[in-house]
Structures are given as structure tokens and as C-alpha cells.
mmCIF file of C-alpha atoms in Angstrom:
data_model
loop_
_atom_site.group_PDB
_atom_site.id
_atom_site.type_symbol
_atom_site.label_atom_id
_atom_site.label_comp_id
_atom_site.label_asym_id
_atom_site.label_seq_id
_atom_site.Cartn_x
_atom_site.Cartn_y
_atom_site.Cartn_z
ATOM 1 C CA MET A 1 8.876 32.626 -12.457
ATOM 2 C CA THR A 2 8.029 30.353 -15.371
ATOM 3 C CA PRO A 3 7.702 26.388 -14.908
ATOM 4 C CA ALA A 4 10.812 25.886 -16.736
ATOM 5 C CA ALA A 5 12.689 28.188 -14.592
ATOM 6 C CA ARG A 6 11.395 26.648 -11.355
ATOM 7 C CA ILE A 7 12.463 23.392 -12.773
ATOM 8 C CA SER A 8 16.132 24.443 -13.587
ATOM 9 C CA THR A 9 16.786 25.444 -10.067
ATOM 10 C CA PRO A 10 18.985 23.184 -7.896
ATOM 11 C CA PHE A 11 16.716 19.959 -6.769
ATOM 12 C CA GLY A 12 18.776 17.806 -4.439
ATOM 13 C CA PRO A 13 18.352 15.016 -1.713
ATOM 14 C CA TYR A 14 16.673 17.819 0.532
ATOM 15 C CA GLU A 15 13.870 18.434 -1.957
ATOM 16 C CA PHE A 16 13.699 14.744 -2.863
ATOM 17 C CA GLN A 17 12.960 13.774 0.729
ATOM 18 C CA LEU A 18 10.060 16.355 0.624
ATOM 19 C CA VAL A 19 8.527 14.508 -2.331
ATOM 20 C CA LEU A 20 8.663 11.252 -0.431
ATOM 21 C CA LEU A 21 7.030 12.917 2.467
ATOM 22 C CA ARG A 22 4.449 14.359 0.466
ATOM 23 C CA ARG A 23 3.109 10.836 -0.640
ATOM 24 C CA MET A 24 3.104 9.789 3.080
ATOM 25 C CA ALA A 25 1.207 12.908 4.338
ATOM 26 C CA ASP A 26 -2.279 11.310 3.676
ATOM 27 C CA HIS A 27 -1.206 8.544 5.820
ATOM 28 C CA GLN A 28 0.681 9.483 8.461
ATOM 29 C CA ALA A 29 0.293 13.290 9.136
ATOM 30 C CA GLY A 30 1.805 13.420 12.663
ATOM 31 C CA LEU A 31 5.058 11.349 11.508
ATOM 32 C CA VAL A 32 5.308 13.724 8.457
ATOM 33 C CA ASP A 33 5.094 16.934 10.622
ATOM 34 C CA GLU A 34 7.681 15.604 12.831
ATOM 35 C CA ALA A 35 10.085 15.007 9.726
ATOM 36 C CA LEU A 36 9.389 18.530 8.264
ATOM 37 C CA HIS A 37 10.469 19.895 11.740
ATOM 38 C CA GLN A 38 13.712 17.770 11.395
ATOM 39 C CA LEU A 39 14.157 18.983 8.131
ATOM 40 C CA GLY A 40 13.438 22.827 8.892
ATOM 41 C CA ALA A 41 10.818 22.674 6.179
ATOM 42 C CA GLY A 42 6.920 23.259 6.200
ATOM 43 C CA HIS A 43 3.873 21.993 4.149
ATOM 44 C CA THR A 44 4.307 24.843 1.642
ATOM 45 C CA GLU A 45 7.846 23.943 0.792
ATOM 46 C CA MET A 46 6.656 19.975 0.693
ATOM 47 C CA ARG A 47 4.043 20.747 -1.833
ATOM 48 C CA ALA A 48 6.272 22.974 -4.054
ATOM 49 C CA ALA A 49 9.043 20.450 -4.197
ATOM 50 C CA ASN A 50 6.743 17.836 -5.121
ATOM 51 C CA LYS A 51 4.844 20.042 -7.584
ATOM 52 C CA ARG A 52 8.505 20.787 -9.212
ATOM 53 C CA TRP A 53 9.265 16.934 -9.276
ATOM 54 C CA GLN A 54 6.004 15.877 -10.950
ATOM 55 C CA ALA A 55 6.487 18.859 -13.412
ATOM 56 C CA TRP A 56 9.921 17.330 -14.253
ATOM 57 C CA ALA A 57 9.027 13.954 -14.214
ATOM 58 C CA HIS A 58 6.064 14.716 -17.069
ATOM 59 C CA ALA A 59 8.172 17.104 -19.036
ATOM 60 C CA ARG A 60 8.211 16.219 -22.631
ATOM 61 C CA ARG A 61 12.038 16.208 -23.259
ATOM 62 C CA GLY A 62 12.983 15.860 -19.625
ATOM 63 C CA ALA A 63 15.556 13.103 -18.341
ATOM 64 C CA GLY A 64 14.619 9.690 -17.888
ATOM 65 C CA GLU A 65 13.667 8.430 -14.491
ATOM 66 C CA LEU A 66 16.797 6.831 -13.705
ATOM 67 C CA ASP A 67 18.762 10.089 -14.792
ATOM 68 C CA ARG A 68 16.590 12.170 -12.569
ATOM 69 C CA TYR A 69 17.613 10.188 -9.555
ATOM 70 C CA ARG A 70 21.170 10.486 -10.366
ATOM 71 C CA GLN A 71 20.765 14.212 -10.895
ATOM 72 C CA VAL A 72 19.095 14.683 -7.570
ATOM 73 C CA LEU A 73 20.860 12.255 -5.478
ATOM 74 C CA GLY A 74 24.269 11.839 -7.253
ATOM 75 C CA GLU A 75 25.691 8.394 -7.880
ATOM 76 C CA PRO A 76 24.302 5.233 -5.933
ATOM 77 C CA GLU A 77 25.887 4.275 -3.086
ATOM 78 C CA ALA A 78 25.740 0.578 -4.224
ATOM 79 C CA ARG A 79 24.497 -1.322 -7.214
ATOM 80 C CA HIS A 80 23.980 -5.144 -7.217
ATOM 81 C CA ALA A 81 22.451 -7.557 -9.457
ATOM 82 C CA VAL A 82 18.943 -8.954 -8.597
ATOM 83 C CA ARG A 83 17.643 -12.265 -9.429
ATOM 84 C CA GLY A 84 14.140 -13.034 -10.497
ATOM 85 C CA GLY A 85 13.425 -9.477 -11.148
ATOM 86 C CA PRO A 86 10.522 -8.554 -13.788
ATOM 87 C CA ALA A 87 12.794 -8.529 -16.646
ATOM 88 C CA ASP A 88 14.148 -11.829 -18.280
ATOM 89 C CA GLY A 89 17.473 -10.151 -19.084
ATOM 90 C CA GLY A 90 18.401 -9.506 -15.159
ATOM 91 C CA SER A 91 17.729 -6.500 -13.265
ATOM 92 C CA GLU A 92 19.852 -4.457 -10.844
ATOM 93 C CA ALA A 93 19.210 -2.535 -7.678
ATOM 94 C CA TRP A 94 20.469 1.055 -7.384
ATOM 95 C CA LEU A 95 20.538 1.947 -3.837
ATOM 96 C CA TRP A 96 20.956 5.943 -2.304
ATOM 97 C CA PRO A 97 21.111 6.764 1.315
ATOM 98 C CA VAL A 98 18.316 9.048 2.753
ATOM 99 C CA PRO A 99 19.058 11.150 5.693
ATOM 100 C CA LEU A 100 15.611 11.047 7.244
ATOM 101 C CA TRP A 101 15.814 7.027 7.547
ATOM 102 C CA PRO A 102 19.435 6.347 7.949
ATOM 103 C CA GLU A 103 18.641 2.836 8.219
ATOM 104 C CA LEU A 104 16.825 2.707 4.696
ATOM 105 C CA ARG A 105 17.997 3.206 1.298
ATOM 106 C CA PHE A 106 16.076 4.567 -1.767
ATOM 107 C CA THR A 107 16.300 1.641 -4.200
ATOM 108 C CA ALA A 108 15.336 1.737 -7.724
ATOM 109 C CA LEU A 109 15.106 -1.491 -9.475
ATOM 110 C CA VAL A 110 16.505 -1.202 -12.995
ATOM 111 C CA GLY A 111 15.911 -3.436 -15.799
ATOM 112 C CA PRO A 112 17.080 -3.681 -19.533
ATOM 113 C CA GLY A 113 17.348 -0.369 -21.425
ATOM 114 C CA ARG A 114 17.377 1.716 -18.117
ATOM 115 C CA ALA A 115 14.053 0.869 -17.430
ATOM 116 C CA VAL A 116 12.987 1.678 -13.695
ATOM 117 C CA TRP A 117 10.617 -1.069 -12.595
ATOM 118 C CA THR A 118 10.169 -0.410 -8.926
ATOM 119 C CA ARG A 119 11.101 2.489 -6.583
ATOM 120 C CA THR A 120 10.861 1.761 -2.943
ATOM 121 C CA LEU A 121 12.632 2.485 0.509
ATOM 122 C CA THR A 122 14.380 -0.614 1.505
ATOM 123 C CA ARG A 123 16.507 -1.821 4.505
ATOM 124 C CA ALA A 124 20.184 -0.766 4.307
ATOM 125 C CA PRO A 125 22.538 -3.711 3.999
ATOM 126 C CA GLY A 126 23.472 -4.703 7.282
ATOM 127 C CA ALA A 127 21.130 -2.755 9.033
ATOM 128 C CA PRO A 128 18.964 -5.148 11.561
ATOM 129 C CA ALA A 129 15.231 -5.775 10.406
ATOM 130 C CA PRO A 130 12.242 -5.832 12.618
ATOM 131 C CA ARG A 131 10.880 -8.945 13.982
ATOM 132 C CA LEU A 132 7.317 -9.393 12.544
ATOM 133 C CA ARG A 133 5.107 -11.751 14.167
ATOM 134 C CA THR A 134 2.020 -10.187 15.414
ATOM 135 C CA ALA A 135 -0.337 -7.155 14.424
ATOM 136 C CA GLY A 136 1.526 -5.050 17.205
ATOM 137 C CA ASP A 137 4.513 -5.435 15.303
ATOM 138 C CA LEU A 138 3.332 -3.672 12.164
ATOM 139 C CA ARG A 139 4.195 0.057 13.408
ATOM 140 C CA PRO A 140 4.403 3.066 10.756
ATOM 141 C CA TRP A 141 7.373 3.667 9.220
ATOM 142 C CA GLN A 142 9.298 0.641 10.851
ATOM 143 C CA CYS A 143 9.190 -1.977 8.247
ATOM 144 C CA THR A 144 9.299 -2.178 4.453
ATOM 145 C CA ILE A 145 6.928 -3.936 1.972
ATOM 146 C CA ASP A 146 9.912 -6.612 1.524
ATOM 147 C CA GLU A 147 10.046 -7.383 5.164
ATOM 148 C CA VAL A 148 6.273 -7.684 5.410
ATOM 149 C CA TRP A 149 6.101 -10.100 2.305
ATOM 150 C CA ARG A 150 8.700 -12.527 3.709
ATOM 151 C CA ALA A 151 7.359 -12.275 7.157
ATOM 152 C CA PHE A 152 3.773 -13.407 6.530
ATOM 153 C CA ARG A 153 1.890 -16.003 4.688
ATOM 154 C CA ASP A 154 -0.834 -15.946 1.753
ATOM 155 C CA VAL A 155 0.358 -12.529 0.562
ATOM 156 C CA ALA A 156 -1.981 -10.957 -1.876
ATOM 157 C CA PRO A 157 -0.851 -7.435 -3.522
ATOM 158 C CA ARG A 158 -3.698 -5.275 -4.615
ATOM 159 C CA GLU A 159 -3.235 -3.579 -7.761
ATOM 160 C CA GLY A 160 -4.194 -0.220 -9.031
ATOM 161 C CA VAL A 161 -3.718 1.426 -5.522
ATOM 162 C CA GLY A 162 -1.956 4.505 -6.843
ATOM 163 C CA PRO A 163 1.314 6.208 -7.745
ATOM 164 C CA ALA A 164 4.231 5.011 -5.228
ATOM 165 C CA LEU A 165 1.589 3.284 -3.114
ATOM 166 C CA ALA A 166 1.015 -0.245 -2.469
ATOM 167 C CA ARG A 167 -1.060 -2.588 -0.241
ATOM 168 C CA LEU A 168 -0.809 -6.123 0.618
ATOM 169 C CA ASP A 169 -3.356 -8.476 2.036
ATOM 170 C CA PHE A 170 -1.952 -11.423 4.202
ATOM 171 C CA THR A 171 -2.555 -13.973 7.170
ATOM 172 C CA LEU A 172 -0.913 -13.322 10.359
ATOM 173 C CA PRO A 173 0.277 -16.240 12.419
ATOM 174 C CA ASP A 174 -2.710 -16.396 14.480
ATOM 175 C CA GLY A 175 -4.847 -16.993 11.241
ATOM 176 C CA GLU A 176 -6.312 -13.422 11.190
ATOM 177 C CA ARG A 177 -6.329 -11.801 7.683
ATOM 178 C CA THR A 178 -5.185 -8.102 7.704
ATOM 179 C CA ALA A 179 -3.894 -5.488 5.337
ATOM 180 C CA ALA A 180 -0.792 -3.333 5.227
ATOM 181 C CA GLU A 181 -0.712 -0.218 3.230
ATOM 182 C CA PHE A 182 2.776 1.367 1.979
ATOM 183 C CA ALA A 183 4.036 4.650 0.625
ATOM 184 C CA TRP A 184 7.376 4.291 -1.277
ATOM 185 C CA GLY A 185 7.749 0.685 -0.109
ATOM 186 C CA LEU A 186 7.583 2.225 3.847
ATOM 187 C CA LEU A 187 4.720 0.705 5.955
ATOM 188 C CA GLN A 188 2.146 3.559 6.653
ATOM 189 C CA ARG A 189 -0.781 1.764 8.554
ATOM 190 C CA THR A 190 -2.777 -1.390 8.632
ATOM 191 C CA ALA A 191 -6.324 -1.955 7.753
ATOM 192 C CA PRO A 192 -9.015 -4.801 7.283
ATOM 193 C CA PRO A 193 -8.487 -6.710 4.168
ATOM 194 C CA LEU A 194 -10.455 -5.951 1.340
ATOM 195 C CA PRO A 195 -13.038 -8.564 0.122
ATOM 196 C CA THR A 196 -11.590 -10.867 -2.211
ATOM 197 C CA ARG A 197 -12.990 -10.433 -5.694
ATOM 198 C CA GLY A 198 -12.454 -13.321 -8.371
ATOM 199 C CA ASP A 199 -8.839 -14.404 -9.106
ATOM 200 C CA GLY A 200 -7.270 -11.148 -8.909
ATOM 201 C CA GLY A 201 -7.825 -11.255 -5.147
ATOM 202 C CA ALA A 202 -6.845 -14.644 -4.532
ATOM 203 C CA PRO A 203 -3.788 -14.961 -1.928
ATOM 204 C CA ARG A 204 -0.378 -15.966 -3.289
ATOM 205 C CA THR A 205 3.098 -17.105 -1.449
ATOM 206 C CA PRO A 206 6.199 -15.494 -2.503
#
């Protein structure tokens, strides 16, 4: 089967969840295996879905990013304006449910010209958020990057971590510096903070 033929086959929420899991597999292999079992899939299907998604995303005449999400996930469950986004003209959050994480939503932050600024898993409206106070509260897959950002002080994002990946350095209430690593905005693991390197590593409070 040619690459074009593979891309043209149906690609829906089931396959999209495999794409999300592929990015997390390097961080939380055990949790990913449990999720694959829940979906009735294996690593071969996960890798194949990610390969198809990447080919689609990089196709010269493929659909734009926002249109890909709509084609795969359908119309968003909700859309709402976001203040203080990266675009002066205002931005809008588009939310889709994700069956693997019913308390979360896949959220695309959309700016002028339908440009997608960020794509992360966020807490579903009305769903209770975890209480984050200590290092022990930072459990894999239990909190989002937005929640960690709001919960702690001296937050410093690290640039250039990787596609769909992010890292925050921050200070715990006891004064200890620590770091958290995220895939698609969902916490994967904590780690010692990287050494500060010039102004680019200076903490900043949201």
C-alpha cells in the first residue's frame, strides 16, 4: 500500500489516542502499556498510527493543523475565547473529549488565521483538579501543565525540549527547586532542575 493510500484510510479518535500515547511511551512505558491494553491495541498499532499522523502533518498539500483535528475528532465539544493568549488579535480554545482520560480535554489554542498556537491536554470544565502542594502530589498523568504552573512559584519554562513536550522548573513550598516534564501537557515525571544558564533560565512567575 502506498503512503498516500494509508493516509486516506479512516483516522479517528481511536488512532489519535495512539498518537498521544506514542509521545508518552518514552516517559511512562508502564502507563502506556495499560492504556494500550484498555484500547485493545499494541505497540505496532501505536507506531503505525503515529507514522500515519506524521506523514499527514507533513504532507505538502495536506489539511491545516486545525482542520486535521476536526477531521479526526469531529467538531469541538466547546469553544471559548481566551484572554492573554499569544496573539494580539485574541485567541480561542477548542476542546475535544479524550476517552482514555474522561476528566481531560484535548485543547487547541487557536489564533488569528486559524493558526494553532498550542495543543495540550487540559482539565475538563467542571472536573475537580488535584491539590498540588508537595513533590508527592506530582503523580504521572494526574495533573496538567497549566495546573502545575498555577500551583507553584518561580516557574521557568525550558525551551526546545521537543515536539509536544515541555518542561517546567519551579519552587516547592518548602523551598526546594524541582522540575516537571510533560507530554501533550500531561505530567510524565519529575526531575532535578537544570542548572540556570544566563537569562534564558531565570525563573519567572506567571
